[in-house]
CSV table of C-alpha atoms and ligand atoms in Angstrom, one decimal:
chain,number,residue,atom,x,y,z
G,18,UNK,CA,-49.5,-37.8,-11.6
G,19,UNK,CA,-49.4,-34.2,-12.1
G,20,UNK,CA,-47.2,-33.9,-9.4
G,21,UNK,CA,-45.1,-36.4,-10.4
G,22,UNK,CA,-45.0,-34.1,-13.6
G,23,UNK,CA,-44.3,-30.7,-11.7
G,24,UNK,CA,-41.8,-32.6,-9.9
G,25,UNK,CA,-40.0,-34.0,-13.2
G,26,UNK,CA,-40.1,-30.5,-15.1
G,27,UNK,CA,-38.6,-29.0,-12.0
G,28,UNK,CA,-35.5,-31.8,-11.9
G,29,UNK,CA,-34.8,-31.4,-15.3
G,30,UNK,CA,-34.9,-27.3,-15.0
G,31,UNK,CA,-32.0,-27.7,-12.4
G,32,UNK,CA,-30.1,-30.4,-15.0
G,33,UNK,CA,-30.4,-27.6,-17.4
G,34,UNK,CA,-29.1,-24.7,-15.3
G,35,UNK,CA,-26.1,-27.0,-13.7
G,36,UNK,CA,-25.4,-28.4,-16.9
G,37,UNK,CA,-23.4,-25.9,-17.5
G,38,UNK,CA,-20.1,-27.6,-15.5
G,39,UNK,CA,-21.2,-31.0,-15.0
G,40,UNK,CA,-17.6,-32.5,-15.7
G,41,UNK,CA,-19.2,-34.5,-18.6
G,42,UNK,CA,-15.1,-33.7,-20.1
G,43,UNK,CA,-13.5,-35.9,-18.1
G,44,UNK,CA,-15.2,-38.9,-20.0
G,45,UNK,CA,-13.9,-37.5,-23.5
G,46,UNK,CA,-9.8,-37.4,-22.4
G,47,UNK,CA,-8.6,-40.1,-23.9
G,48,UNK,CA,-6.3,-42.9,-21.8
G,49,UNK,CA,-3.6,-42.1,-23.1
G,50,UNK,CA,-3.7,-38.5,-22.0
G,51,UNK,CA,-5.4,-39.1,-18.7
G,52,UNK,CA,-2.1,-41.1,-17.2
G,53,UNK,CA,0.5,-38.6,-18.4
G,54,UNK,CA,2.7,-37.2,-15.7
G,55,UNK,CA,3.3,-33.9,-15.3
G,56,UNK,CA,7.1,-32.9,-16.3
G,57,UNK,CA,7.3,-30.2,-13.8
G,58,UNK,CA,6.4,-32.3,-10.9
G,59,UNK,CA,9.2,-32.0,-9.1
G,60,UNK,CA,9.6,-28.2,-9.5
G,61,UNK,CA,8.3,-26.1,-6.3
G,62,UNK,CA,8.0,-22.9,-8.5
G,63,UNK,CA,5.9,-24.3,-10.9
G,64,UNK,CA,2.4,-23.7,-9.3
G,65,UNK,CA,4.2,-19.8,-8.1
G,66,UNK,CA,4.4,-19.7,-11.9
G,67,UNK,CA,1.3,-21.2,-13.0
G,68,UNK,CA,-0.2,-18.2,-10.4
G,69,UNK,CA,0.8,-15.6,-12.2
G,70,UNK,CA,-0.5,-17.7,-15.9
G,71,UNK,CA,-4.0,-18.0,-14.2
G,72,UNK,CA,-4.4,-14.4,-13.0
G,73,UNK,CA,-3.6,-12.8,-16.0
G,74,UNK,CA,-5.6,-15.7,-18.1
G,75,UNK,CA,-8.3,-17.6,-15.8
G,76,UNK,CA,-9.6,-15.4,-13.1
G,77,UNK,CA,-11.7,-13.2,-15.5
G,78,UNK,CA,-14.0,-16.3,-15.9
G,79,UNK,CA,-13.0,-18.8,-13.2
G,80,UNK,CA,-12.4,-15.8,-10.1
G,81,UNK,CA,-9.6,-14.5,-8.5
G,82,UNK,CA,-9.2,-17.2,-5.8
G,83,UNK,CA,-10.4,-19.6,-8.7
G,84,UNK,CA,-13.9,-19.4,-6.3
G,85,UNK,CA,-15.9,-19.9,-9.7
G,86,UNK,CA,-18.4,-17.3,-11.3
G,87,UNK,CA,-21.7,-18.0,-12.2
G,88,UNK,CA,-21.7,-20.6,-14.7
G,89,UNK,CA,-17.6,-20.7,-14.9
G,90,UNK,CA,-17.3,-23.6,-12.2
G,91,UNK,CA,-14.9,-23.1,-9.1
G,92,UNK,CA,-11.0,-25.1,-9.6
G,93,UNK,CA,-10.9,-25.7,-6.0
G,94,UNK,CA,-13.3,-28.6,-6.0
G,95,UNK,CA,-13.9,-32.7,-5.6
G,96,UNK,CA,-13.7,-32.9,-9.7
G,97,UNK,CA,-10.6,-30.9,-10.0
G,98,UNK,CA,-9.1,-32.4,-7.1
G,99,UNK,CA,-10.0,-35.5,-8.7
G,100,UNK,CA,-8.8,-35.0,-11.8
G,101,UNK,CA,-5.6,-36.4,-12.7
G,102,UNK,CA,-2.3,-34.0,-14.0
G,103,UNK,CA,-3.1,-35.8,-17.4
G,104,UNK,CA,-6.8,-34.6,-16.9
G,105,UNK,CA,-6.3,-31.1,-16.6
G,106,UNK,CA,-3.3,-30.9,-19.1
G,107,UNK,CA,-5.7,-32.6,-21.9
G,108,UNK,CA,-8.5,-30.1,-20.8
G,109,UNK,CA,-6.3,-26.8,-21.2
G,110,UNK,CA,-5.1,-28.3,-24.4
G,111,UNK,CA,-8.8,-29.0,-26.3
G,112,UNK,CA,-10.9,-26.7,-24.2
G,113,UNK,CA,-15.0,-27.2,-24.4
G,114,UNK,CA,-16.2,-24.4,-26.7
G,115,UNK,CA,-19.5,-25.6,-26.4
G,116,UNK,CA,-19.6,-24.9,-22.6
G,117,UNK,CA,-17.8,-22.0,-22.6
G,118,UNK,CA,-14.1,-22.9,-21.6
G,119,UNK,CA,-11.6,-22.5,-24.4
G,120,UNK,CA,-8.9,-24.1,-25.7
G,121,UNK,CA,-5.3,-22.9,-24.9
G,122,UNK,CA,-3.6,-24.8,-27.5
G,123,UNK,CA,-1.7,-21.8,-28.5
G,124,UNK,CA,-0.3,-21.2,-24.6
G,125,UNK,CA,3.2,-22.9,-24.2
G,126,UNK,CA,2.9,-26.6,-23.0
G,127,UNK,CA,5.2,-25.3,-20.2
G,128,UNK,CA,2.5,-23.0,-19.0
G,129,UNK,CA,0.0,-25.0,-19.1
G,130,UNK,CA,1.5,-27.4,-17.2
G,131,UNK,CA,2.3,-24.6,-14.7
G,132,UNK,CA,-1.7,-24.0,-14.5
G,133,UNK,CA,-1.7,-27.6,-13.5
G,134,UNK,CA,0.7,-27.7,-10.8
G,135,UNK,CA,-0.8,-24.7,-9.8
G,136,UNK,CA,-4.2,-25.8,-9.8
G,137,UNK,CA,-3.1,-29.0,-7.8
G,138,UNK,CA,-1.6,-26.3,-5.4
G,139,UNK,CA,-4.9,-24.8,-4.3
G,140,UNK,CA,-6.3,-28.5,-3.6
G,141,UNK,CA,-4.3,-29.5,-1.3
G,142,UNK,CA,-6.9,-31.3,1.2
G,143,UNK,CA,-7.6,-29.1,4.0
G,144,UNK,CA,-4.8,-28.9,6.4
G,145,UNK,CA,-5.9,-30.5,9.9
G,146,UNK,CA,-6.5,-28.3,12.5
G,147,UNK,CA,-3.9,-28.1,15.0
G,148,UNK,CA,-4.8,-30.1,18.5
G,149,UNK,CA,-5.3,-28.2,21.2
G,150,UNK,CA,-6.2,-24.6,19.1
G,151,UNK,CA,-9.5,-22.9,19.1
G,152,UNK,CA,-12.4,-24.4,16.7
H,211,LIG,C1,-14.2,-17.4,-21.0
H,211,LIG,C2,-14.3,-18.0,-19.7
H,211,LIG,C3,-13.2,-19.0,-19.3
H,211,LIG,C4,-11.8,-18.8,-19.3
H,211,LIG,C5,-11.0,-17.6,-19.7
H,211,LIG,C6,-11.3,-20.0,-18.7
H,211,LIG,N1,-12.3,-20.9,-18.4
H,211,LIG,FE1,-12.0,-22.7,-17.5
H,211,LIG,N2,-14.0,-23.1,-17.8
H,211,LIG,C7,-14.9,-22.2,-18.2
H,211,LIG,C8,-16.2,-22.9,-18.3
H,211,LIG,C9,-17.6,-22.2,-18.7
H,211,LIG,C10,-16.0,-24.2,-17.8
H,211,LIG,C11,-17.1,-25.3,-17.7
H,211,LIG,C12,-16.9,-26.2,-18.9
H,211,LIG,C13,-17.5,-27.6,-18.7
H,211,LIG,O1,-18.4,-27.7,-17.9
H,211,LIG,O2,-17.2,-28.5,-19.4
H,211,LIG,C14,-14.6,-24.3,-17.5
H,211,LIG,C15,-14.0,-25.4,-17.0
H,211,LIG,C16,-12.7,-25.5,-16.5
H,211,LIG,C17,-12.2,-26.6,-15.8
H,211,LIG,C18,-13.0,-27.9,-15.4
H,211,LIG,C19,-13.6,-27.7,-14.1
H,211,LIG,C20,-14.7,-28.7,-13.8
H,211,LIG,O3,-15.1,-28.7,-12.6
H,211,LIG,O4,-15.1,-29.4,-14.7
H,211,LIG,C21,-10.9,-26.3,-15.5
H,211,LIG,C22,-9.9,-27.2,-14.8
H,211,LIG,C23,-10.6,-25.0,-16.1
H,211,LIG,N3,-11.8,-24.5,-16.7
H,211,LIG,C24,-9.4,-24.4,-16.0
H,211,LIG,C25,-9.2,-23.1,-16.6
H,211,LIG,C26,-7.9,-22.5,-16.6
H,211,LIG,C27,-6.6,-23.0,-15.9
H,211,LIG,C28,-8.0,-21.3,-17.3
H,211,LIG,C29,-6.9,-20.4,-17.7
H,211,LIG,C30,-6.0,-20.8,-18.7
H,211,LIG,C31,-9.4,-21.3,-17.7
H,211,LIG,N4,-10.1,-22.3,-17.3
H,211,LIG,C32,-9.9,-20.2,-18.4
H,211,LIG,C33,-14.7,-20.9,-18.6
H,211,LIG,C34,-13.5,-20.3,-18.8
């Protein structure tokens, strides 16, 4: 029993600490917002652009190579990867004070959506490796 106790307080220590960036967001977007389309999803510069938007903006918090930072949570990940255009557009938009990511609502739609093409960009799945070259 106690160590069914010990075991507990430890589980919900580690809740705690990782609640932090637990993607709890994505349940808040609203339909509506989680199917729209990005409208620069045909244009290849957009994620060149959106580069330059998250180094100047992001990569205090989120890294340079978007790798995370202690509680700011990595952007090359399942959840991001996940996440649909509409997702991440609706995200930028509102922000989550509470946890620490704020709202860009005063950014230009234009550049936000540029943060999400370029966000998509650096999720590409992993490219196969080539048959026949070294492991
Ligand atoms: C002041 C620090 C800070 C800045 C600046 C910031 N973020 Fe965040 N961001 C956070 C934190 C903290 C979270 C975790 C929030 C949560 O768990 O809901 C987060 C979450 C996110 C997520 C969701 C990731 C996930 O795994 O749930 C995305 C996407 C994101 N940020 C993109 C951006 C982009 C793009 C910018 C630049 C416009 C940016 N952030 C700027 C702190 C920051």
């Amino acid at each position: 029993m106690k160590r069914l106790s010990a075991v507990t307080m430890v589980g919900v220590g580690a809740c705690l600490l990782m609640g932090a960036a637990d993607g709890s967001w994505l349940r808040r977007v609203p339909a509506g917002d989680h199917v729209r389309v990005s409208p620069l999803a045909d244009q290849k510069t957009a994620a060149e652009a959106g580069s330059h938007v998250y180094a100047a903006e992001c990569s205090h918090c989120h890294g340079a190579q978007a790798q995370g930072k202690g509680s700011r949570p990595a952007l090359i990940s399942a959840r991001v990867s996940g996440a649909s255009d509409g997702d991440l557009a609706w995200l930028l938009r509102n922000g989550n004070s509470w946890k620490g990511m704020p709202s860009w609502s005063s950014m230009p739609e234009p550049e936000r959506w540029q943060l999400v093409a370029y966000m998509r960009s650096i999720n590409l799945p992993a490219a196969k490796p080539v048959e026949g070259a070294a492991q």
